[in-house]
Short mmCIF file of C-alpha atoms and ligand atoms in Angstrom, two decimals:
data_model
loop_
_atom_site.label_atom_id
_atom_site.label_comp_id
_atom_site.label_asym_id
_atom_site.label_seq_id
_atom_site.Cartn_x
_atom_site.Cartn_y
_atom_site.Cartn_z
CA UNK A 1 -28.36 3.45 9.34
CA UNK A 2 -26.47 2.88 6.08
CA UNK A 3 -25.15 -0.67 5.73
CA UNK A 4 -22.08 -1.22 3.56
CA UNK A 5 -22.56 -4.49 1.73
CA UNK A 6 -20.21 -6.84 -0.07
CA UNK A 7 -19.76 -6.43 -3.82
CA UNK A 8 -20.22 -10.02 -4.93
CA UNK A 9 -21.64 -11.04 -8.29
CA UNK A 10 -25.10 -12.53 -7.81
CA UNK A 11 -25.19 -11.50 -4.15
CA UNK A 12 -28.55 -9.95 -3.32
CA UNK A 13 -27.28 -8.14 -0.22
CA UNK A 14 -29.05 -7.87 3.10
CA UNK A 15 -29.56 -10.74 5.50
CA UNK A 16 -28.52 -11.30 9.07
CA UNK A 17 -24.97 -11.57 10.31
CA UNK A 18 -22.25 -9.72 12.16
CA UNK A 19 -21.61 -6.06 11.41
CA UNK A 20 -18.90 -3.58 12.38
CA UNK A 21 -19.03 0.16 13.11
CA UNK A 22 -17.69 2.65 10.59
CA UNK A 23 -16.95 5.95 12.33
CA UNK A 24 -16.78 9.53 11.17
CA UNK A 25 -13.45 10.37 12.82
CA UNK A 26 -14.29 14.09 12.68
CA UNK A 27 -17.27 13.72 14.99
CA UNK A 28 -16.62 10.40 16.68
CA UNK A 29 -20.09 9.20 15.63
CA UNK A 30 -20.88 5.87 13.98
CA UNK A 31 -21.89 6.83 10.44
CA UNK A 32 -22.49 3.38 8.91
CA UNK A 33 -22.29 -0.33 9.57
CA UNK A 34 -20.27 -2.74 7.49
CA UNK A 35 -21.10 -6.39 6.99
CA UNK A 36 -18.53 -8.78 8.41
CA UNK A 37 -18.58 -11.68 6.00
CA UNK A 38 -18.28 -15.42 6.51
CA UNK A 39 -17.05 -18.46 4.61
CA UNK A 40 -20.42 -18.53 2.83
CA UNK A 41 -19.93 -15.04 1.41
CA UNK A 42 -16.41 -15.91 0.30
CA UNK A 43 -17.63 -19.12 -1.34
CA UNK A 44 -20.15 -17.07 -3.36
CA UNK A 45 -17.41 -14.71 -4.51
CA UNK A 46 -15.08 -17.58 -5.40
CA UNK A 47 -17.81 -19.32 -7.41
CA UNK A 48 -18.45 -16.14 -9.41
CA UNK A 49 -14.72 -15.67 -9.94
CA UNK A 50 -14.29 -19.24 -11.12
CA UNK A 51 -17.12 -18.81 -13.62
CA UNK A 52 -15.69 -15.58 -15.05
CA UNK A 53 -11.91 -15.96 -14.96
CA UNK A 54 -11.22 -18.34 -17.88
CA UNK A 55 -12.94 -16.03 -20.39
CA UNK A 56 -11.16 -13.03 -18.88
CA UNK A 57 -7.78 -14.75 -19.16
CA UNK A 58 -8.58 -15.52 -22.80
CA UNK A 59 -9.50 -11.89 -23.50
CA UNK A 60 -6.65 -10.34 -25.38
CA UNK A 61 -4.49 -8.04 -23.23
CA UNK A 62 -5.22 -5.02 -25.38
CA UNK A 63 -8.92 -5.32 -24.55
CA UNK A 64 -8.09 -5.72 -20.89
CA UNK A 65 -5.95 -2.58 -21.12
CA UNK A 66 -8.82 -0.64 -22.70
CA UNK A 67 -10.92 -1.30 -19.61
CA UNK A 68 -8.09 0.14 -17.52
CA UNK A 69 -8.15 3.27 -19.70
CA UNK A 70 -11.93 3.58 -19.22
CA UNK A 71 -11.59 3.04 -15.49
CA UNK A 72 -8.93 5.74 -15.17
CA UNK A 73 -11.21 8.24 -16.90
CA UNK A 74 -14.14 7.28 -14.65
CA UNK A 75 -12.12 7.64 -11.44
CA UNK A 76 -10.90 11.04 -12.58
CA UNK A 77 -14.49 12.08 -13.30
CA UNK A 78 -15.50 10.94 -9.78
CA UNK A 79 -12.45 12.34 -7.97
CA UNK A 80 -14.34 14.82 -5.75
CA UNK A 81 -16.96 12.27 -4.70
CA UNK A 82 -14.34 9.59 -3.97
CA UNK A 83 -12.05 11.97 -2.07
CA UNK A 84 -14.87 13.17 0.18
CA UNK A 85 -16.06 9.63 0.84
CA UNK A 86 -12.52 8.52 1.65
CA UNK A 87 -11.86 11.50 3.90
CA UNK A 88 -15.14 11.02 5.78
CA UNK A 89 -14.23 7.48 6.87
CA UNK A 90 -10.45 7.79 7.18
CA UNK A 91 -10.09 11.36 8.47
CA UNK A 92 -7.28 12.44 6.12
CA UNK A 93 -7.69 15.91 4.60
CA UNK A 94 -9.15 16.18 1.09
CA UNK A 95 -5.80 16.94 -0.56
CA UNK A 96 -4.33 13.77 1.00
CA UNK A 97 -7.42 11.78 -0.01
CA UNK A 98 -6.93 12.91 -3.61
CA UNK A 99 -3.26 11.94 -3.37
CA UNK A 100 -4.29 8.48 -2.12
CA UNK A 101 -6.54 8.02 -5.18
CA UNK A 102 -4.03 9.58 -7.58
CA UNK A 103 -1.16 7.29 -6.51
CA UNK A 104 -3.45 4.30 -7.05
CA UNK A 105 -4.43 5.60 -10.47
CA UNK A 106 -0.79 5.72 -11.46
CA UNK A 107 -0.72 1.94 -11.08
CA UNK A 108 -3.77 1.77 -13.34
CA UNK A 109 -1.83 3.88 -15.88
CA UNK A 110 0.95 1.30 -15.69
CA UNK A 111 -1.67 -1.40 -16.29
CA UNK A 112 -2.80 0.39 -19.47
CA UNK A 113 0.49 -0.88 -20.90
CA UNK A 114 -0.07 -4.48 -19.84
CA UNK A 115 0.19 -5.96 -23.38
CA UNK A 116 3.75 -4.74 -23.53
CA UNK A 117 4.84 -6.07 -20.14
CA UNK A 118 3.20 -9.47 -20.59
CA UNK A 119 5.26 -10.22 -23.68
CA UNK A 120 7.39 -13.29 -23.13
CA UNK A 121 10.93 -14.14 -24.20
CA UNK A 122 11.99 -16.03 -27.30
CA UNK A 123 15.13 -17.81 -28.41
CA UNK A 124 15.34 -18.96 -31.98
CA UNK A 125 17.62 -21.91 -32.68
CA UNK A 126 18.33 -22.97 -29.11
CA UNK A 127 19.20 -26.34 -30.66
CA UNK A 128 18.95 -27.80 -34.17
CA UNK A 129 15.48 -26.69 -35.32
CA UNK A 130 14.54 -25.90 -31.75
CA UNK A 131 13.06 -22.65 -30.48
CA UNK A 132 12.29 -21.79 -26.89
CA UNK A 133 9.74 -19.26 -25.76
CA UNK A 134 8.13 -18.26 -22.51
CA UNK A 135 4.76 -16.80 -21.70
CA UNK A 136 3.28 -15.24 -18.58
CA UNK A 137 -0.06 -16.70 -17.60
CA UNK A 138 -2.43 -15.58 -14.82
CA UNK A 139 -2.63 -17.54 -11.59
CA UNK A 140 -6.43 -17.81 -11.59
CA UNK A 141 -8.05 -16.25 -8.52
CA UNK A 142 -6.10 -13.87 -6.31
CA UNK A 143 -7.07 -12.07 -3.12
CA UNK A 144 -5.95 -8.82 -1.51
CA UNK A 145 -6.23 -7.87 2.16
CA UNK A 146 -5.63 -4.17 2.76
CA UNK A 147 -5.09 -1.71 5.65
CA UNK A 148 -7.15 1.33 6.58
CA UNK A 149 -4.55 3.96 5.83
CA UNK A 150 -4.67 3.98 2.00
CA UNK A 151 -8.16 2.72 1.14
CA UNK A 152 -7.81 3.63 -2.56
CA UNK A 153 -4.11 3.34 -3.39
CA UNK A 154 -3.37 -0.08 -1.92
CA UNK A 155 -6.48 -1.85 -3.31
CA UNK A 156 -5.54 -0.36 -6.71
CA UNK A 157 -1.89 -1.48 -6.40
CA UNK A 158 -3.07 -5.05 -6.12
CA UNK A 159 -6.29 -5.26 -8.09
CA UNK A 160 -5.01 -3.31 -11.09
CA UNK A 161 -2.04 -5.55 -11.78
CA UNK A 162 -3.86 -8.77 -10.85
CA UNK A 163 -6.80 -8.04 -13.15
CA UNK A 164 -4.82 -6.62 -16.06
CA UNK A 165 -2.72 -9.80 -15.94
CA UNK A 166 -5.84 -11.94 -16.46
CA UNK A 167 -6.75 -12.97 -12.93
CA UNK A 168 -10.01 -12.64 -11.03
CA UNK A 169 -9.46 -10.66 -7.84
CA UNK A 170 -11.26 -10.69 -4.49
CA UNK A 171 -10.53 -7.71 -2.24
CA UNK A 172 -10.98 -7.74 1.53
CA UNK A 173 -10.49 -4.07 2.44
CA UNK A 174 -10.10 -2.65 5.93
CA UNK A 175 -13.36 -2.72 7.83
CA UNK A 176 -12.57 0.79 9.17
CA UNK A 177 -13.06 2.59 5.81
CA UNK A 178 -14.69 0.12 3.41
CA UNK A 179 -16.78 2.44 1.18
CA UNK A 180 -14.19 3.64 -1.34
CA UNK A 181 -13.04 0.11 -2.30
CA UNK A 182 -16.67 -0.75 -3.11
CA UNK A 183 -17.10 2.44 -5.19
CA UNK A 184 -13.91 1.61 -7.08
CA UNK A 185 -15.22 -1.89 -7.85
CA UNK A 186 -18.49 -0.37 -9.11
CA UNK A 187 -16.55 2.01 -11.36
CA UNK A 188 -14.43 -0.85 -12.69
CA UNK A 189 -17.66 -2.62 -13.63
CA UNK A 190 -18.94 0.54 -15.31
CA UNK A 191 -15.65 0.68 -17.23
CA UNK A 192 -16.52 -2.65 -18.82
CA UNK A 193 -14.97 -5.23 -16.50
CA UNK A 194 -16.98 -8.47 -16.67
CA UNK A 195 -18.89 -9.55 -13.58
CA UNK A 196 -16.98 -11.73 -11.16
CA UNK A 197 -13.52 -10.38 -12.02
CA UNK A 198 -13.33 -7.80 -9.22
CA UNK A 199 -15.35 -8.45 -6.09
CA UNK A 200 -15.22 -7.03 -2.57
CA UNK A 201 -15.88 -9.03 0.58
CA UNK A 202 -15.87 -7.26 3.93
CA UNK A 203 -14.84 -8.72 7.22
CA UNK A 204 -12.31 -9.19 9.94
CA UNK A 205 -10.14 -12.12 11.04
CA UNK A 206 -12.86 -14.66 10.20
CA UNK A 207 -12.91 -13.56 6.55
CA UNK A 208 -9.10 -13.30 6.38
CA UNK A 209 -8.75 -16.87 7.63
CA UNK A 210 -11.35 -18.08 5.14
CA UNK A 211 -9.34 -16.45 2.33
CA UNK A 212 -6.05 -17.92 3.54
CA UNK A 213 -7.49 -21.43 3.70
CA UNK A 214 -9.60 -21.37 0.53
CA UNK A 215 -8.21 -23.98 -1.90
CA UNK A 216 -9.38 -22.10 -5.00
CA UNK A 217 -7.45 -18.90 -4.16
CA UNK A 218 -3.97 -19.15 -5.66
CA UNK A 219 -2.32 -16.03 -4.26
CA UNK A 220 -2.76 -13.52 -1.46
CA UNK A 221 -1.36 -10.03 -1.29
CA UNK A 222 -1.48 -8.42 2.16
CA UNK A 223 -0.61 -4.98 3.51
CA UNK A 224 -1.02 -4.14 7.19
CA UNK A 225 0.81 -4.38 10.50
CA UNK A 226 3.79 -6.72 10.86
CA UNK A 227 2.48 -9.32 13.28
CA UNK A 228 -0.58 -9.87 11.12
CA UNK A 229 1.51 -9.77 7.94
CA UNK A 230 3.70 -12.52 9.36
CA UNK A 231 0.65 -14.56 10.36
CA UNK A 232 -0.92 -14.14 6.90
CA UNK A 233 2.35 -15.09 5.24
CA UNK A 234 2.79 -18.28 7.27
CA UNK A 235 -0.81 -19.45 7.04
CA UNK A 236 -1.10 -18.67 3.33
CA UNK A 237 2.15 -20.41 2.44
CA UNK A 238 1.14 -23.38 4.57
CA UNK A 239 -2.00 -23.61 2.41
CA UNK A 240 0.19 -23.69 -0.70
CA UNK A 241 -0.44 -20.14 -1.89
CA UNK A 242 1.85 -17.52 -3.29
CA UNK A 243 1.94 -14.77 -0.60
CA UNK A 244 3.39 -11.28 -0.37
CA UNK A 245 2.75 -9.59 2.99
CA UNK A 246 3.86 -6.02 3.66
CA UNK A 247 4.08 -4.93 7.30
CA UNK A 248 4.77 -1.94 9.53
CA UNK A 249 7.52 0.63 9.44
CA UNK A 250 9.63 3.07 11.42
CA UNK A 251 11.37 5.21 8.84
CA UNK A 252 14.36 7.38 9.71
CA UNK A 253 15.43 10.69 8.18
CA UNK A 254 19.17 11.28 8.48
CA UNK A 255 20.16 14.96 8.64
CA UNK A 256 23.81 15.59 7.77
CA UNK A 257 25.53 18.73 9.09
CA UNK A 258 25.53 20.26 5.59
CA UNK A 259 21.78 19.81 5.00
CA UNK A 260 19.48 22.73 4.24
CA UNK A 261 17.70 22.77 7.63
CA UNK A 262 14.82 25.00 6.54
CA UNK A 263 14.02 22.55 3.77
CA UNK A 264 14.34 19.60 6.16
CA UNK A 265 11.90 21.20 8.61
CA UNK A 266 9.41 21.87 5.81
CA UNK A 267 9.79 18.29 4.59
CA UNK A 268 9.35 16.86 8.10
CA UNK A 269 6.14 18.82 8.66
CA UNK A 270 4.64 16.84 5.78
CA UNK A 271 6.46 13.55 6.22
CA UNK A 272 6.09 13.18 10.00
CA UNK A 273 2.71 14.80 10.59
CA UNK A 274 0.84 14.67 7.27
CA UNK A 275 -2.12 12.28 7.32
CA UNK A 276 -1.71 12.34 11.15
CA UNK A 277 1.37 10.15 10.75
CA UNK A 278 -0.76 7.23 9.55
CA UNK A 279 1.49 6.36 6.62
CA UNK A 280 3.83 3.41 6.29
CA UNK A 281 6.24 5.78 4.52
CA UNK A 282 5.96 8.54 7.14
CA UNK A 283 9.19 9.81 8.70
CA UNK A 284 8.63 9.51 12.47
CA UNK A 285 12.34 9.40 13.41
CA UNK A 286 14.81 12.14 12.58
CA UNK A 287 18.53 11.52 13.10
CA UNK A 288 20.64 14.68 13.13
CA UNK A 289 24.37 13.97 12.86
CA UNK A 290 26.35 15.83 15.52
CA UNK A 291 25.12 17.84 18.51
CA UNK A 292 25.34 21.14 16.61
CA UNK A 293 23.05 19.88 13.86
CA UNK A 294 20.67 18.43 16.45
CA UNK A 295 20.38 21.68 18.42
CA UNK A 296 19.89 23.78 15.30
CA UNK A 297 17.28 21.37 13.92
CA UNK A 298 15.39 21.23 17.22
CA UNK A 299 15.30 25.02 17.43
CA UNK A 300 13.72 25.24 13.97
CA UNK A 301 11.37 22.30 14.46
CA UNK A 302 9.64 23.62 17.59
CA UNK A 303 7.96 26.71 16.06
CA UNK A 304 7.18 24.80 12.83
CA UNK A 305 5.39 22.04 14.74
CA UNK A 306 3.58 24.50 16.97
CA UNK A 307 2.28 26.24 13.85
CA UNK A 308 0.69 23.08 12.42
CA UNK A 309 -3.07 23.36 12.10
CA UNK A 310 -5.11 20.34 13.13
CA UNK A 311 -8.65 20.45 11.77
CA UNK A 312 -11.58 18.52 10.39
CA UNK A 313 -10.72 16.64 7.24
CA UNK A 314 -12.69 19.03 5.02
CA UNK A 315 -10.84 22.09 6.39
CA UNK A 316 -8.75 23.23 3.44
CA UNK A 317 -6.29 25.02 5.73
CA UNK A 318 -5.75 22.00 7.99
CA UNK A 319 -2.40 20.28 7.90
CA UNK A 320 -3.91 17.04 9.10
CA UNK A 321 -7.20 15.68 10.46
CA UNK A 322 -8.22 13.15 13.09
CA UNK A 323 -6.80 9.65 13.43
CA UNK A 324 -9.00 6.77 12.34
CA UNK A 325 -10.57 5.59 15.62
CA UNK A 326 -10.68 6.45 19.32
CA UNK A 327 -8.87 3.17 19.99
CA UNK A 328 -6.03 4.20 17.71
CA UNK A 329 -5.78 7.60 19.40
CA UNK A 330 -5.53 5.80 22.75
CA UNK A 331 -2.73 3.63 21.36
CA UNK A 332 -0.75 6.64 20.12
CA UNK A 333 -1.18 8.41 23.47
CA UNK A 334 0.02 5.30 25.29
CA UNK A 335 3.20 5.30 23.20
CA UNK A 336 3.79 8.95 24.10
CA UNK A 337 3.50 8.03 27.77
CA UNK A 338 5.86 5.10 27.24
CA UNK A 339 8.45 7.46 25.74
CA UNK A 340 8.16 9.74 28.79
CA UNK A 341 8.44 6.77 31.17
CA UNK A 342 11.55 5.53 29.36
CA UNK A 343 13.28 8.89 29.84
CA UNK A 344 12.92 10.61 26.46
CA UNK A 345 12.38 14.37 26.57
CA UNK A 346 8.83 15.28 25.52
CA UNK A 347 9.35 18.72 23.98
CA UNK A 348 5.81 19.14 22.58
CA UNK A 349 2.92 17.11 23.98
CA UNK A 350 -0.03 16.58 21.62
CA UNK A 351 -2.14 14.61 24.06
CA UNK A 352 -5.47 15.92 25.29
CA UNK A 353 -6.00 18.03 22.18
CA UNK A 354 -9.66 18.93 21.58
CA UNK A 355 -10.91 20.69 18.47
CA UNK A 356 -13.51 23.30 19.31
CA UNK A 357 -16.93 22.20 18.11
CA UNK A 358 -15.62 18.65 17.48
CA UNK A 359 -14.73 17.57 20.98
CA UNK A 360 -15.79 13.98 20.31
CA UNK A 361 -13.61 13.69 17.16
CA UNK A 362 -10.48 11.52 17.22
CA UNK A 363 -7.99 14.40 17.16
CA UNK A 364 -4.51 14.41 18.55
CA UNK A 365 -2.03 17.28 18.48
CA UNK A 366 1.52 16.96 17.14
CA UNK A 367 4.21 15.70 19.54
CA UNK A 368 7.98 16.06 19.49
CA UNK A 369 10.47 13.98 21.47
CA UNK A 370 14.17 14.68 21.80
CA UNK A 371 16.94 12.44 23.18
CA UNK A 372 15.21 9.23 22.19
CA UNK A 373 17.61 6.26 22.32
CA UNK A 374 17.64 2.94 20.43
CA UNK A 375 16.97 0.93 23.62
CA UNK A 376 13.58 2.54 24.17
CA UNK A 377 10.49 0.52 23.29
CA UNK A 378 8.84 3.71 22.00
CA UNK A 379 11.65 3.88 19.43
CA UNK A 380 11.58 0.22 18.48
CA UNK A 381 7.85 0.06 17.81
CA UNK A 382 5.69 1.75 15.20
CA UNK A 383 3.49 4.48 16.71
CA UNK A 384 1.57 5.41 13.53
CA UNK A 385 0.52 8.83 14.80
CA UNK A 386 1.62 12.50 14.68
CA UNK A 387 4.72 11.95 16.80
CA UNK A 388 8.30 12.84 15.77
CA UNK A 389 11.29 11.44 17.65
CA UNK A 390 14.78 12.96 17.52
CA UNK A 391 17.54 10.37 17.90
CA UNK A 392 20.93 12.09 18.02
CA UNK A 393 23.80 10.35 16.19
CA UNK A 394 27.47 11.13 16.83
CA UNK A 395 28.60 10.54 13.25
CA UNK A 396 27.70 9.23 9.80
CA UNK A 397 28.45 5.59 10.71
CA UNK A 398 26.04 5.69 13.62
CA UNK A 399 23.44 7.32 11.38
CA UNK A 400 23.73 4.43 8.90
CA UNK A 401 23.64 1.87 11.71
CA UNK A 402 20.40 3.09 13.31
CA UNK A 403 17.95 2.39 10.45
CA UNK A 404 20.02 -0.60 9.36
CA UNK A 405 19.66 -2.39 12.68
CA UNK A 406 16.03 -1.41 13.33
CA UNK A 407 13.50 -4.27 13.09
CA UNK A 408 11.66 -2.45 10.29
CA UNK A 409 13.18 -1.59 6.93
CA UNK A 410 10.52 0.05 4.81
CA UNK A 411 11.86 3.50 3.90
CA UNK A 412 14.66 5.86 4.89
CA UNK A 413 15.81 9.31 3.79
CA UNK A 414 19.05 11.25 3.95
CA UNK A 415 19.26 15.04 3.73
CA UNK A 416 22.64 16.31 2.57
CA UNK A 417 24.42 18.38 -0.07
CA UNK A 418 27.26 15.85 -0.20
CA UNK A 419 26.85 13.47 -3.14
CA UNK A 420 29.45 11.06 -1.87
CA UNK A 421 27.78 10.71 1.55
CA UNK A 422 24.41 10.18 -0.11
CA UNK A 423 25.78 7.56 -2.47
CA UNK A 424 27.54 5.74 0.36
CA UNK A 425 24.39 5.83 2.46
CA UNK A 426 22.16 4.45 -0.31
CA UNK A 427 24.58 1.60 -0.92
CA UNK A 428 25.11 0.63 2.72
CA UNK A 429 21.76 1.12 4.45
CA UNK A 430 19.76 -2.04 5.20
CA UNK A 431 16.36 -0.68 4.13
CA UNK A 432 14.21 -1.31 1.03
CA UNK A 433 13.37 2.22 -0.22
CA UNK A 434 15.75 5.18 0.04
CA UNK A 435 15.17 8.90 -0.45
CA UNK A 436 18.00 11.33 -1.10
CA UNK A 437 16.66 14.77 -0.17
CA UNK A 438 13.24 13.17 -0.79
CA UNK A 439 11.39 12.69 2.50
CA UNK A 440 8.79 10.13 1.38
CA UNK A 441 10.47 7.97 -1.26
CA UNK A 442 7.41 6.06 -2.50
CA UNK A 443 8.54 4.74 -5.89
CA UNK A 444 6.50 5.61 -8.98
CA UNK A 445 4.12 2.93 -10.27
CA UNK A 446 6.42 1.54 -12.95
CA UNK A 447 9.09 0.91 -10.33
CA UNK A 448 8.24 -1.24 -7.38
CA UNK A 449 7.27 -0.82 -3.73
CA UNK A 450 8.49 -2.96 -0.87
CA UNK A 451 10.44 -2.84 2.36
CA UNK A 452 12.91 -5.19 4.00
CA UNK A 453 13.15 -7.05 7.32
CA UNK A 454 9.86 -7.03 9.29
CA UNK A 455 8.34 -4.58 6.81
CA UNK A 456 7.72 -7.32 4.24
CA UNK A 457 7.37 -11.10 4.20
CA UNK A 458 7.70 -12.93 0.91
CA UNK A 459 10.03 -12.03 -1.89
CA UNK A 460 8.04 -10.02 -4.43
CA UNK A 461 7.20 -6.33 -4.24
CA UNK A 462 4.03 -4.44 -5.14
CA UNK A 463 3.40 -3.03 -8.64
CA UNK A 464 5.82 -2.46 -11.52
CA UNK A 465 7.36 -5.60 -12.99
CA UNK A 466 7.57 -7.18 -9.53
CA UNK A 467 3.78 -6.94 -9.30
CA UNK A 468 3.38 -8.56 -12.71
CA UNK A 469 5.72 -11.36 -11.63
CA UNK A 470 3.68 -11.90 -8.49
CA UNK A 471 0.36 -12.14 -10.34
CA UNK A 472 1.57 -14.37 -13.18
CA UNK A 473 3.40 -17.64 -13.62
CA UNK A 474 5.85 -18.35 -16.40
CA UNK A 475 5.41 -21.21 -18.81
CA UNK A 476 8.35 -22.11 -21.03
CA UNK A 477 7.83 -23.94 -24.31
CA UNK A 478 10.58 -25.78 -26.15
CA UNK A 479 9.44 -26.56 -29.70
CA UNK A 480 10.69 -28.41 -32.75
CA UNK A 481 8.71 -28.77 -35.94
CA UNK A 482 9.60 -31.76 -38.13
CA UNK A 483 10.30 -30.86 -41.76
CA UNK A 484 7.33 -32.90 -43.00
CA UNK A 485 4.82 -30.56 -41.42
CA UNK A 486 5.73 -27.67 -43.73
CA UNK A 487 2.58 -28.10 -45.79
CA UNK A 488 2.10 -24.34 -45.77
CA UNK A 489 5.10 -23.98 -48.06
CA UNK A 490 3.62 -26.52 -50.47
CA UNK A 491 0.80 -24.22 -51.46
CA UNK A 492 -2.94 -24.51 -51.29
CA UNK A 493 -3.71 -22.97 -47.91
CA UNK A 494 -0.79 -20.59 -47.61
CA UNK A 495 -2.85 -17.41 -47.41
CA UNK A 496 -5.07 -18.72 -44.55
CA UNK A 497 -2.06 -19.19 -42.34
CA UNK A 498 -1.14 -15.53 -42.69
CA UNK A 499 -4.50 -13.89 -42.26
CA UNK A 500 -4.05 -11.26 -39.54
CA UNK A 501 -6.82 -11.69 -36.97
CA UNK A 502 -8.79 -8.64 -35.84
CA UNK A 503 -7.39 -7.61 -32.50
CA UNK A 504 -10.10 -5.18 -31.48
P1 NAD B 1 -3.99 -4.16 10.40
O1 NAD B 1 -2.86 -5.12 10.39
O2 NAD B 1 -4.74 -3.96 11.67
O3 NAD B 1 -5.09 -4.58 9.32
C1 NAD B 1 -4.75 -4.92 8.00
C2 NAD B 1 -5.75 -5.94 7.47
O4 NAD B 1 -5.68 -7.12 8.27
C3 NAD B 1 -7.20 -5.46 7.53
O5 NAD B 1 -7.85 -5.81 6.34
C4 NAD B 1 -7.77 -6.20 8.73
O6 NAD B 1 -9.13 -6.49 8.60
C5 NAD B 1 -6.95 -7.47 8.78
N1 NAD B 1 -6.79 -7.98 10.15
C6 NAD B 1 -6.81 -7.25 11.30
N2 NAD B 1 -6.60 -8.05 12.36
C7 NAD B 1 -6.46 -9.31 11.88
C8 NAD B 1 -6.20 -10.57 12.49
N3 NAD B 1 -6.06 -10.70 13.81
N4 NAD B 1 -6.08 -11.66 11.69
C9 NAD B 1 -6.20 -11.55 10.36
N5 NAD B 1 -6.44 -10.36 9.73
C10 NAD B 1 -6.56 -9.26 10.48
O7 NAD B 1 -3.41 -2.79 9.84
P2 NAD B 1 -4.11 -1.38 9.79
O8 NAD B 1 -4.19 -0.81 11.18
O9 NAD B 1 -5.35 -1.43 8.99
O10 NAD B 1 -3.04 -0.55 8.93
C11 NAD B 1 -1.91 0.06 9.48
C12 NAD B 1 -0.68 -0.82 9.37
O11 NAD B 1 -0.43 -1.12 8.01
C13 NAD B 1 0.57 -0.12 9.86
O12 NAD B 1 1.36 -1.05 10.57
C14 NAD B 1 1.27 0.30 8.59
O13 NAD B 1 2.66 0.49 8.69
C15 NAD B 1 0.95 -0.84 7.70
N6 NAD B 1 1.10 -0.48 6.31
C16 NAD B 1 2.16 -1.00 5.63
C17 NAD B 1 2.36 -0.67 4.30
C18 NAD B 1 3.50 -1.25 3.54
O14 NAD B 1 3.47 -1.19 2.33
N7 NAD B 1 4.49 -1.81 4.18
C19 NAD B 1 1.47 0.20 3.66
C20 NAD B 1 0.40 0.72 4.39
C21 NAD B 1 0.22 0.36 5.71
#
């Protein structure tokens, strides 16, 4: 059986040790094994990173940017291969797999402009003969720990900005779908990245703990579920590292009485059920304002949800594919049962769904709940599956209060034709990313991604300038040059001082 190895400079591969199963969610079969690394593997990666990083940091940013350009072209040339590989381990349909890669590439495009964003600030004449300037310098070695649900985009969020800023980066991807991160690292190497600057170590908690405790790793970026994000944040900070840790989500979509309901239903089909609901920016809660809106929305949602096609991830007509593992399907089904037990009305039940010819695949049909209330545990917790919950709100104030007081605060959307209501909502809601008639408000790469409350620990977001701030530290220089040193003005060597160095 295929064994997915680490991507560590100087690592021969092979050898004994723990391994994990990598499933094909379409068939339920184990399709590969992944190595679960140890402290020894991490030490090898850190040693290679330490050897390579100083020269990389000293490489001018324009050269670093050129490698990003090369990498972007290579990923585009390998899009089909990468999308199929991603889909075969994750289970998302090919179009979603391409979207996953494309959104990551947009961060690489941002990184192509790294010379511009790394420019520091300058004040001439801050005092008599005194100038002050600042520069952004890399941290050294950074690490990223990523979830299964975006195996291309999230590793690229982190690694792109970290590397372009002059750091060496060690990625610990999800052990559920580890192949694409390794392929991306290989392509980065092919693009011209020196050895040791981007490495991939596989593993589970043992490897995560080794990363968090390693004294040579200066910063850790994490994305995953909230309890683990919180753990990573605390342990990493305790070890003196810079840590950003993004967690789970339960995003609400507010539907005002004046919203275009046909458009809302079309948006919800994608936002609640696309990628089998395994998105941190999915919209699993819809909040119609007023009973009339709720009844009308429910009436339109039922046939739309019943028409969704669940299929294998290579089925071009399929709306969504299987979830990632049998264990995850069991978890989603348990939450559906919890909702029933707590008294919510299960309008459409997706449990027990079997796809003909793929009975062992990890499929689950779409589910719809109505009359879900804020006290229910099934409302409070993230389900991360193809389940939509209707929570009816009496008025606008209640609709603002629901997402604002929820434990998670990743994303939220409002659907309305009323500009004033939308503006009010965006200003008041206690959530990090807001969509106005945009169901999945993932910010573009040159803005920044991050939630609030239990959706993110630490104070810096992913990508955009926030990402650059996370992966660099600022040094501020205050300088004064005594008059006597102005030998340049006295002739002799004047021209040497003004020779423009070759930047290429
Ligand atoms: P997860 O928390 O199970 O795993 C994330 C990472 O943590 C993986 O690399 C995994 O190996 C590691 N890990 C797992 N258990 C660990 C433990 N006990 N100790 C230390 N490390 C451990 O998350 P997942 O199931 O892979 O991904 C889904 C979750 O990620 C959802 O909660 C989703 O909302 C969240 N997510 C959040 C964002 C965001 O930006 N806020 C984006 C994508 C996904």
